[in-house]
Amino acid sequence: MIDKQLKALKRSCWVIGDILALVLIIGICILLVQIFLSVYMSFLDDQAFIGIANFQRNHQYFAAISISLPENAAMTKLLSLTSMRTIILDPLLFIPSETPDPAKAAYLIEIWTKLLKNGLLFYSLFLVWQILRRINREISPFQIKTFYQLRLTGILVVAMAIIPRNLEIYAANLFFKSTLWFSDNSTPMLIMLFGIVILAIAYIFRYGTYLQQESDETL
């Protein structure tokens, strides 16, 4: 009975690990493309960035920035495919009825904030995938390495809730202090709580590691 449950558990770890690996491969490829495009757009002239007031999506209004590259059809198509040609600005920072000026700064603030979030997210997923891979290789998860990886994952998730948002607010204040509104500057509490839960699980694993070491020494 125990062997059957163990096999079922290993099978589940294999499936989750394979799905996570696929997500990581696709996500990292997308992230690399977005980083390349973001660096490329950092060197574009200010005239390529067009501010849009009252941009409507899903019956809501936003401020947005669109990129115009009439001389480069291939890059325009790539920007459209990656959903980076028109960026909707954070409605909690930028007033929908006003066009941010300079538009380029607003665009870069928004896109680099998203890239930072995605980078932290994918690195966290990579750490979880490493733990699953060790389990699939029939290596006990109750070891110090698992504790360090889970603890780092929890720290990264908490950082993802705090750092990008505050950097975005700070950068926006540098360029658009007179045209910003702050209807909600609160840290995403759900993400932060999730990170704290992961940290708690990490220390549970640390305790389990001590118990396993004592058991091995006794035997």
PDB file of C-alpha atoms in Angstrom:
ATOM      1  CA  MET A   1       0.000   0.000   0.000  1.00  0.00           C
ATOM      2  CA  ILE A   2       2.790   2.389   0.932  1.00  0.00           C
ATOM      3  CA  ASP A   3       4.716   1.496  -2.238  1.00  0.00           C
ATOM      4  CA  LYS A   4       1.674   2.328  -4.371  1.00  0.00           C
ATOM      5  CA  GLN A   5       1.231   5.679  -2.637  1.00  0.00           C
ATOM      6  CA  LEU A   6       4.943   6.418  -3.061  1.00  0.00           C
ATOM      7  CA  LYS A   7       4.793   5.593  -6.778  1.00  0.00           C
ATOM      8  CA  ALA A   8       1.709   7.801  -7.190  1.00  0.00           C
ATOM      9  CA  LEU A   9       3.486  10.637  -5.376  1.00  0.00           C
ATOM     10  CA  LYS A  10       6.588  10.277  -7.571  1.00  0.00           C
ATOM     11  CA  ARG A  11       4.398  10.226 -10.670  1.00  0.00           C
ATOM     12  CA  SER A  12       2.744  13.460  -9.557  1.00  0.00           C
ATOM     13  CA  CYS A  13       6.159  15.044  -8.978  1.00  0.00           C
ATOM     14  CA  TRP A  14       7.256  13.986 -12.469  1.00  0.00           C
ATOM     15  CA  VAL A  15       4.142  15.510 -14.054  1.00  0.00           C
ATOM     16  CA  ILE A  16       4.386  18.758 -12.084  1.00  0.00           C
ATOM     17  CA  GLY A  17       8.128  18.952 -12.757  1.00  0.00           C
ATOM     18  CA  ASP A  18       7.644  18.461 -16.512  1.00  0.00           C
ATOM     19  CA  ILE A  19       4.887  21.080 -16.646  1.00  0.00           C
ATOM     20  CA  LEU A  20       7.019  23.497 -14.644  1.00  0.00           C
ATOM     21  CA  ALA A  21      10.013  22.865 -16.922  1.00  0.00           C
ATOM     22  CA  LEU A  22       7.870  23.626 -19.981  1.00  0.00           C
ATOM     23  CA  VAL A  23       6.556  26.814 -18.364  1.00  0.00           C
ATOM     24  CA  LEU A  24      10.117  27.859 -17.529  1.00  0.00           C
ATOM     25  CA  ILE A  25      11.408  27.244 -21.064  1.00  0.00           C
ATOM     26  CA  ILE A  26       8.573  29.213 -22.658  1.00  0.00           C
ATOM     27  CA  GLY A  27       8.678  31.935 -20.007  1.00  0.00           C
ATOM     28  CA  ILE A  28      12.439  32.436 -20.191  1.00  0.00           C
ATOM     29  CA  CYS A  29      12.303  32.630 -24.004  1.00  0.00           C
ATOM     30  CA  ILE A  30       9.589  35.294 -23.773  1.00  0.00           C
ATOM     31  CA  LEU A  31      11.539  37.128 -21.062  1.00  0.00           C
ATOM     32  CA  LEU A  32      14.710  37.189 -23.191  1.00  0.00           C
ATOM     33  CA  VAL A  33      12.759  38.569 -26.160  1.00  0.00           C
ATOM     34  CA  GLN A  34      11.191  41.231 -23.937  1.00  0.00           C
ATOM     35  CA  ILE A  35      14.585  42.207 -22.510  1.00  0.00           C
ATOM     36  CA  PHE A  36      16.013  42.530 -26.031  1.00  0.00           C
ATOM     37  CA  LEU A  37      13.059  44.666 -27.142  1.00  0.00           C
ATOM     38  CA  SER A  38      13.231  46.814 -24.004  1.00  0.00           C
ATOM     39  CA  VAL A  39      16.931  47.530 -24.541  1.00  0.00           C
ATOM     40  CA  TYR A  40      16.232  48.277 -28.211  1.00  0.00           C
ATOM     41  CA  MET A  41      13.420  50.681 -27.320  1.00  0.00           C
ATOM     42  CA  SER A  42      15.573  52.443 -24.745  1.00  0.00           C
ATOM     43  CA  PHE A  43      17.623  53.820 -27.642  1.00  0.00           C
ATOM     44  CA  LEU A  44      14.664  54.955 -29.775  1.00  0.00           C
ATOM     45  CA  ASP A  45      13.964  58.658 -30.282  1.00  0.00           C
ATOM     46  CA  ASP A  46      11.327  60.262 -28.097  1.00  0.00           C
ATOM     47  CA  GLN A  47       9.185  60.869 -31.195  1.00  0.00           C
ATOM     48  CA  ALA A  48       8.579  57.112 -31.560  1.00  0.00           C
ATOM     49  CA  PHE A  49       6.557  57.072 -28.316  1.00  0.00           C
ATOM     50  CA  ILE A  50       2.998  58.376 -28.552  1.00  0.00           C
ATOM     51  CA  GLY A  51       0.964  59.060 -25.439  1.00  0.00           C
ATOM     52  CA  ILE A  52      -2.719  58.134 -25.465  1.00  0.00           C
ATOM     53  CA  ALA A  53      -5.250  59.541 -23.007  1.00  0.00           C
ATOM     54  CA  ASN A  54      -8.463  57.646 -22.212  1.00  0.00           C
ATOM     55  CA  PHE A  55      -7.357  54.421 -23.892  1.00  0.00           C
ATOM     56  CA  GLN A  56     -10.365  52.100 -23.594  1.00  0.00           C
ATOM     57  CA  ARG A  57     -10.091  48.400 -22.812  1.00  0.00           C
ATOM     58  CA  ASN A  58     -12.767  46.167 -21.286  1.00  0.00           C
ATOM     59  CA  HIS A  59     -15.003  49.210 -20.741  1.00  0.00           C
ATOM     60  CA  GLN A  60     -12.315  50.923 -18.643  1.00  0.00           C
ATOM     61  CA  TYR A  61     -10.174  53.949 -19.446  1.00  0.00           C
ATOM     62  CA  PHE A  62      -6.401  54.080 -19.060  1.00  0.00           C
ATOM     63  CA  ALA A  63      -3.452  56.210 -20.063  1.00  0.00           C
ATOM     64  CA  ALA A  64      -1.337  54.300 -22.568  1.00  0.00           C
ATOM     65  CA  ILE A  65       1.824  54.621 -24.643  1.00  0.00           C
ATOM     66  CA  SER A  66       2.041  53.351 -28.212  1.00  0.00           C
ATOM     67  CA  ILE A  67       5.192  52.963 -30.331  1.00  0.00           C
ATOM     68  CA  SER A  68       5.258  54.087 -33.960  1.00  0.00           C
ATOM     69  CA  LEU A  69       8.002  52.665 -36.221  1.00  0.00           C
ATOM     70  CA  PRO A  70       6.805  53.293 -39.801  1.00  0.00           C
ATOM     71  CA  GLU A  71      10.311  52.684 -41.179  1.00  0.00           C
ATOM     72  CA  ASN A  72      10.672  49.265 -39.500  1.00  0.00           C
ATOM     73  CA  ALA A  73       7.719  47.009 -40.297  1.00  0.00           C
ATOM     74  CA  ALA A  74       9.433  43.857 -38.952  1.00  0.00           C
ATOM     75  CA  MET A  75      10.088  45.381 -35.530  1.00  0.00           C
ATOM     76  CA  THR A  76       6.565  46.828 -35.434  1.00  0.00           C
ATOM     77  CA  LYS A  77       5.158  43.341 -36.058  1.00  0.00           C
ATOM     78  CA  LEU A  78       7.393  41.808 -33.379  1.00  0.00           C
ATOM     79  CA  LEU A  79       6.273  44.444 -30.872  1.00  0.00           C
ATOM     80  CA  SER A  80       2.649  43.661 -31.702  1.00  0.00           C
ATOM     81  CA  LEU A  81       3.184  39.892 -31.336  1.00  0.00           C
ATOM     82  CA  THR A  82       4.797  40.338 -27.919  1.00  0.00           C
ATOM     83  CA  SER A  83       2.103  42.819 -26.770  1.00  0.00           C
ATOM     84  CA  MET A  84       4.736  45.521 -26.330  1.00  0.00           C
ATOM     85  CA  ARG A  85       3.643  47.959 -29.030  1.00  0.00           C
ATOM     86  CA  THR A  86       0.999  49.536 -26.803  1.00  0.00           C
ATOM     87  CA  ILE A  87       1.538  49.525 -23.051  1.00  0.00           C
ATOM     88  CA  ILE A  88      -1.279  50.365 -20.654  1.00  0.00           C
ATOM     89  CA  LEU A  89       0.067  52.413 -17.757  1.00  0.00           C
ATOM     90  CA  ASP A  90      -0.674  51.611 -14.150  1.00  0.00           C
ATOM     91  CA  PRO A  91      -4.125  53.154 -13.509  1.00  0.00           C
ATOM     92  CA  LEU A  92      -3.235  53.576  -9.826  1.00  0.00           C
ATOM     93  CA  LEU A  93      -0.385  55.913 -10.791  1.00  0.00           C
ATOM     94  CA  PHE A  94      -1.238  57.652 -14.057  1.00  0.00           C
ATOM     95  CA  ILE A  95      -4.452  59.625 -14.541  1.00  0.00           C
ATOM     96  CA  PRO A  96      -6.365  58.071 -17.486  1.00  0.00           C
ATOM     97  CA  SER A  97      -7.489  61.449 -18.882  1.00  0.00           C
ATOM     98  CA  GLU A  98      -3.943  62.859 -19.116  1.00  0.00           C
ATOM     99  CA  THR A  99      -1.123  61.910 -21.469  1.00  0.00           C
ATOM    100  CA  PRO A 100       2.216  61.408 -19.660  1.00  0.00           C
ATOM    101  CA  ASP A 101       5.035  63.579 -20.944  1.00  0.00           C
ATOM    102  CA  PRO A 102       7.700  62.413 -21.710  1.00  0.00           C
ATOM    103  CA  ALA A 103       5.911  59.374 -23.091  1.00  0.00           C
ATOM    104  CA  LYS A 104       9.154  57.414 -23.464  1.00  0.00           C
ATOM    105  CA  ALA A 105       9.893  57.602 -19.740  1.00  0.00           C
ATOM    106  CA  ALA A 106       6.392  56.389 -18.864  1.00  0.00           C
ATOM    107  CA  TYR A 107       6.750  53.458 -21.264  1.00  0.00           C
ATOM    108  CA  LEU A 108      10.167  52.402 -19.976  1.00  0.00           C
ATOM    109  CA  ILE A 109       9.097  52.656 -16.326  1.00  0.00           C
ATOM    110  CA  GLU A 110       6.148  50.364 -16.968  1.00  0.00           C
ATOM    111  CA  ILE A 111       7.979  47.802 -19.112  1.00  0.00           C
ATOM    112  CA  TRP A 112      11.080  47.498 -16.910  1.00  0.00           C
ATOM    113  CA  THR A 113       8.890  47.104 -13.821  1.00  0.00           C
ATOM    114  CA  LYS A 114       7.100  44.202 -15.501  1.00  0.00           C
ATOM    115  CA  LEU A 115      10.400  42.649 -16.548  1.00  0.00           C
ATOM    116  CA  LEU A 116      11.680  42.821 -12.969  1.00  0.00           C
ATOM    117  CA  LYS A 117       8.532  41.077 -11.705  1.00  0.00           C
ATOM    118  CA  ASN A 118       8.804  38.379 -14.376  1.00  0.00           C
ATOM    119  CA  GLY A 119      12.495  37.839 -13.642  1.00  0.00           C
ATOM    120  CA  LEU A 120      11.835  37.310  -9.927  1.00  0.00           C
ATOM    121  CA  LEU A 121       8.892  35.019 -10.717  1.00  0.00           C
ATOM    122  CA  PHE A 122      10.770  32.763 -13.132  1.00  0.00           C
ATOM    123  CA  TYR A 123      13.781  32.475 -10.838  1.00  0.00           C
ATOM    124  CA  SER A 124      11.437  31.425  -8.013  1.00  0.00           C
ATOM    125  CA  LEU A 125       9.864  28.791 -10.277  1.00  0.00           C
ATOM    126  CA  PHE A 126      13.337  27.571 -11.251  1.00  0.00           C
ATOM    127  CA  LEU A 127      14.213  26.986  -7.585  1.00  0.00           C
ATOM    128  CA  VAL A 128      10.989  25.012  -7.061  1.00  0.00           C
ATOM    129  CA  TRP A 129      11.734  22.963 -10.187  1.00  0.00           C
ATOM    130  CA  GLN A 130      15.182  22.074  -8.799  1.00  0.00           C
ATOM    131  CA  ILE A 131      13.554  20.715  -5.630  1.00  0.00           C
ATOM    132  CA  LEU A 132      11.111  18.601  -7.673  1.00  0.00           C
ATOM    133  CA  ARG A 133      13.958  17.287  -9.828  1.00  0.00           C
ATOM    134  CA  ARG A 134      15.807  16.023  -6.743  1.00  0.00           C
ATOM    135  CA  ILE A 135      12.661  14.237  -5.567  1.00  0.00           C
ATOM    136  CA  ASN A 136      12.302  12.642  -9.010  1.00  0.00           C
ATOM    137  CA  ARG A 137      15.868  11.354  -8.649  1.00  0.00           C
ATOM    138  CA  GLU A 138      14.818   9.700  -5.374  1.00  0.00           C
ATOM    139  CA  ILE A 139      16.853  12.122  -3.299  1.00  0.00           C
ATOM    140  CA  SER A 140      15.286  13.061   0.030  1.00  0.00           C
ATOM    141  CA  PRO A 141      13.901  16.622   0.056  1.00  0.00           C
ATOM    142  CA  PHE A 142      14.780  16.896   3.750  1.00  0.00           C
ATOM    143  CA  GLN A 143      18.242  18.350   3.308  1.00  0.00           C
ATOM    144  CA  ILE A 144      19.839  21.719   3.934  1.00  0.00           C
ATOM    145  CA  LYS A 145      19.875  22.584   0.212  1.00  0.00           C
ATOM    146  CA  THR A 146      16.072  22.361   0.049  1.00  0.00           C
ATOM    147  CA  PHE A 147      15.792  24.695   3.027  1.00  0.00           C
ATOM    148  CA  TYR A 148      18.049  27.294   1.381  1.00  0.00           C
ATOM    149  CA  GLN A 149      16.166  27.093  -1.923  1.00  0.00           C
ATOM    150  CA  LEU A 150      12.741  27.370  -0.289  1.00  0.00           C
ATOM    151  CA  ARG A 151      13.915  30.244   1.884  1.00  0.00           C
ATOM    152  CA  LEU A 152      15.304  32.070  -1.157  1.00  0.00           C
ATOM    153  CA  THR A 153      12.035  31.414  -3.010  1.00  0.00           C
ATOM    154  CA  GLY A 154      10.054  32.964  -0.162  1.00  0.00           C
ATOM    155  CA  ILE A 155      12.373  35.984  -0.049  1.00  0.00           C
ATOM    156  CA  LEU A 156      12.044  36.449  -3.827  1.00  0.00           C
ATOM    157  CA  VAL A 157       8.246  36.301  -3.658  1.00  0.00           C
ATOM    158  CA  VAL A 158       8.172  38.882  -0.852  1.00  0.00           C
ATOM    159  CA  ALA A 159      10.606  41.026  -2.861  1.00  0.00           C
ATOM    160  CA  MET A 160       8.343  40.684  -5.900  1.00  0.00           C
ATOM    161  CA  ALA A 161       5.519  42.191  -3.840  1.00  0.00           C
ATOM    162  CA  ILE A 162       7.576  45.111  -2.510  1.00  0.00           C
ATOM    163  CA  ILE A 163      10.483  46.125  -4.757  1.00  0.00           C
ATOM    164  CA  PRO A 164       8.973  46.535  -8.278  1.00  0.00           C
ATOM    165  CA  ARG A 165       5.995  48.542  -7.017  1.00  0.00           C
ATOM    166  CA  ASN A 166       8.108  50.924  -4.948  1.00  0.00           C
ATOM    167  CA  LEU A 167      10.669  51.346  -7.725  1.00  0.00           C
ATOM    168  CA  GLU A 168       7.841  52.170 -10.126  1.00  0.00           C
ATOM    169  CA  ILE A 169       6.448  54.815  -7.767  1.00  0.00           C
ATOM    170  CA  TYR A 170       9.912  56.311  -7.178  1.00  0.00           C
ATOM    171  CA  ALA A 171      10.743  56.447 -10.905  1.00  0.00           C
ATOM    172  CA  ALA A 172       7.330  57.892 -11.775  1.00  0.00           C
ATOM    173  CA  ASN A 173       7.827  60.595  -9.145  1.00  0.00           C
ATOM    174  CA  LEU A 174      11.072  61.647 -10.805  1.00  0.00           C
ATOM    175  CA  PHE A 175       9.384  62.391 -14.134  1.00  0.00           C
ATOM    176  CA  PHE A 176       5.663  62.882 -13.493  1.00  0.00           C
ATOM    177  CA  LYS A 177       5.220  64.179  -9.949  1.00  0.00           C
ATOM    178  CA  SER A 178       2.715  66.856 -10.989  1.00  0.00           C
ATOM    179  CA  THR A 179       0.558  64.527 -13.118  1.00  0.00           C
ATOM    180  CA  LEU A 180       0.353  61.462 -10.882  1.00  0.00           C
ATOM    181  CA  TRP A 181      -2.413  60.289  -8.663  1.00  0.00           C
ATOM    182  CA  PHE A 182      -2.044  57.742  -5.914  1.00  0.00           C
ATOM    183  CA  SER A 183      -5.379  56.085  -5.331  1.00  0.00           C
ATOM    184  CA  ASP A 184      -3.694  52.977  -3.944  1.00  0.00           C
ATOM    185  CA  ASN A 185      -0.032  52.564  -3.068  1.00  0.00           C
ATOM    186  CA  SER A 186      -0.495  49.478  -0.947  1.00  0.00           C
ATOM    187  CA  THR A 187       1.849  46.530  -1.326  1.00  0.00           C
ATOM    188  CA  PRO A 188       0.176  43.457  -2.920  1.00  0.00           C
ATOM    189  CA  MET A 189      -0.588  41.763   0.385  1.00  0.00           C
ATOM    190  CA  LEU A 190      -1.691  38.440  -1.122  1.00  0.00           C
ATOM    191  CA  ILE A 191       1.673  37.970  -2.860  1.00  0.00           C
ATOM    192  CA  MET A 192       3.534  38.983   0.297  1.00  0.00           C
ATOM    193  CA  LEU A 193       1.528  36.538   2.426  1.00  0.00           C
ATOM    194  CA  PHE A 194       2.252  33.787  -0.097  1.00  0.00           C
ATOM    195  CA  GLY A 195       5.969  34.514   0.249  1.00  0.00           C
ATOM    196  CA  ILE A 196       5.702  34.384   4.051  1.00  0.00           C
ATOM    197  CA  VAL A 197       3.943  31.000   3.814  1.00  0.00           C
ATOM    198  CA  ILE A 198       6.804  29.689   1.648  1.00  0.00           C
ATOM    199  CA  LEU A 199       9.293  30.943   4.258  1.00  0.00           C
ATOM    200  CA  ALA A 200       7.339  29.095   6.956  1.00  0.00           C
ATOM    201  CA  ILE A 201       7.403  25.897   4.868  1.00  0.00           C
ATOM    202  CA  ALA A 202      11.170  26.350   4.427  1.00  0.00           C
ATOM    203  CA  TYR A 203      11.701  26.328   8.188  1.00  0.00           C
ATOM    204  CA  ILE A 204       9.408  23.305   8.525  1.00  0.00           C
ATOM    205  CA  PHE A 205      11.692  21.530   6.058  1.00  0.00           C
ATOM    206  CA  ARG A 206      14.679  22.691   8.113  1.00  0.00           C
ATOM    207  CA  TYR A 207      13.184  21.064  11.190  1.00  0.00           C
ATOM    208  CA  GLY A 208      12.485  17.909   9.173  1.00  0.00           C
ATOM    209  CA  THR A 209      16.131  17.892   8.096  1.00  0.00           C
ATOM    210  CA  TYR A 210      17.283  17.929  11.724  1.00  0.00           C
ATOM    211  CA  LEU A 211      14.927  15.060  12.565  1.00  0.00           C
ATOM    212  CA  GLN A 212      16.198  13.005   9.630  1.00  0.00           C
ATOM    213  CA  GLN A 213      19.821  13.648  10.616  1.00  0.00           C
ATOM    214  CA  GLU A 214      19.088  12.487  14.174  1.00  0.00           C
ATOM    215  CA  SER A 215      17.325   9.397  12.824  1.00  0.00           C
ATOM    216  CA  ASP A 216      20.258   8.557  10.536  1.00  0.00           C
ATOM    217  CA  GLU A 217      22.748   8.995  13.387  1.00  0.00           C
ATOM    218  CA  THR A 218      20.642   6.768  15.656  1.00  0.00           C
ATOM    219  CA  LEU A 219      20.509   4.035  13.026  1.00  0.00           C
TER     220      LEU A 219
END
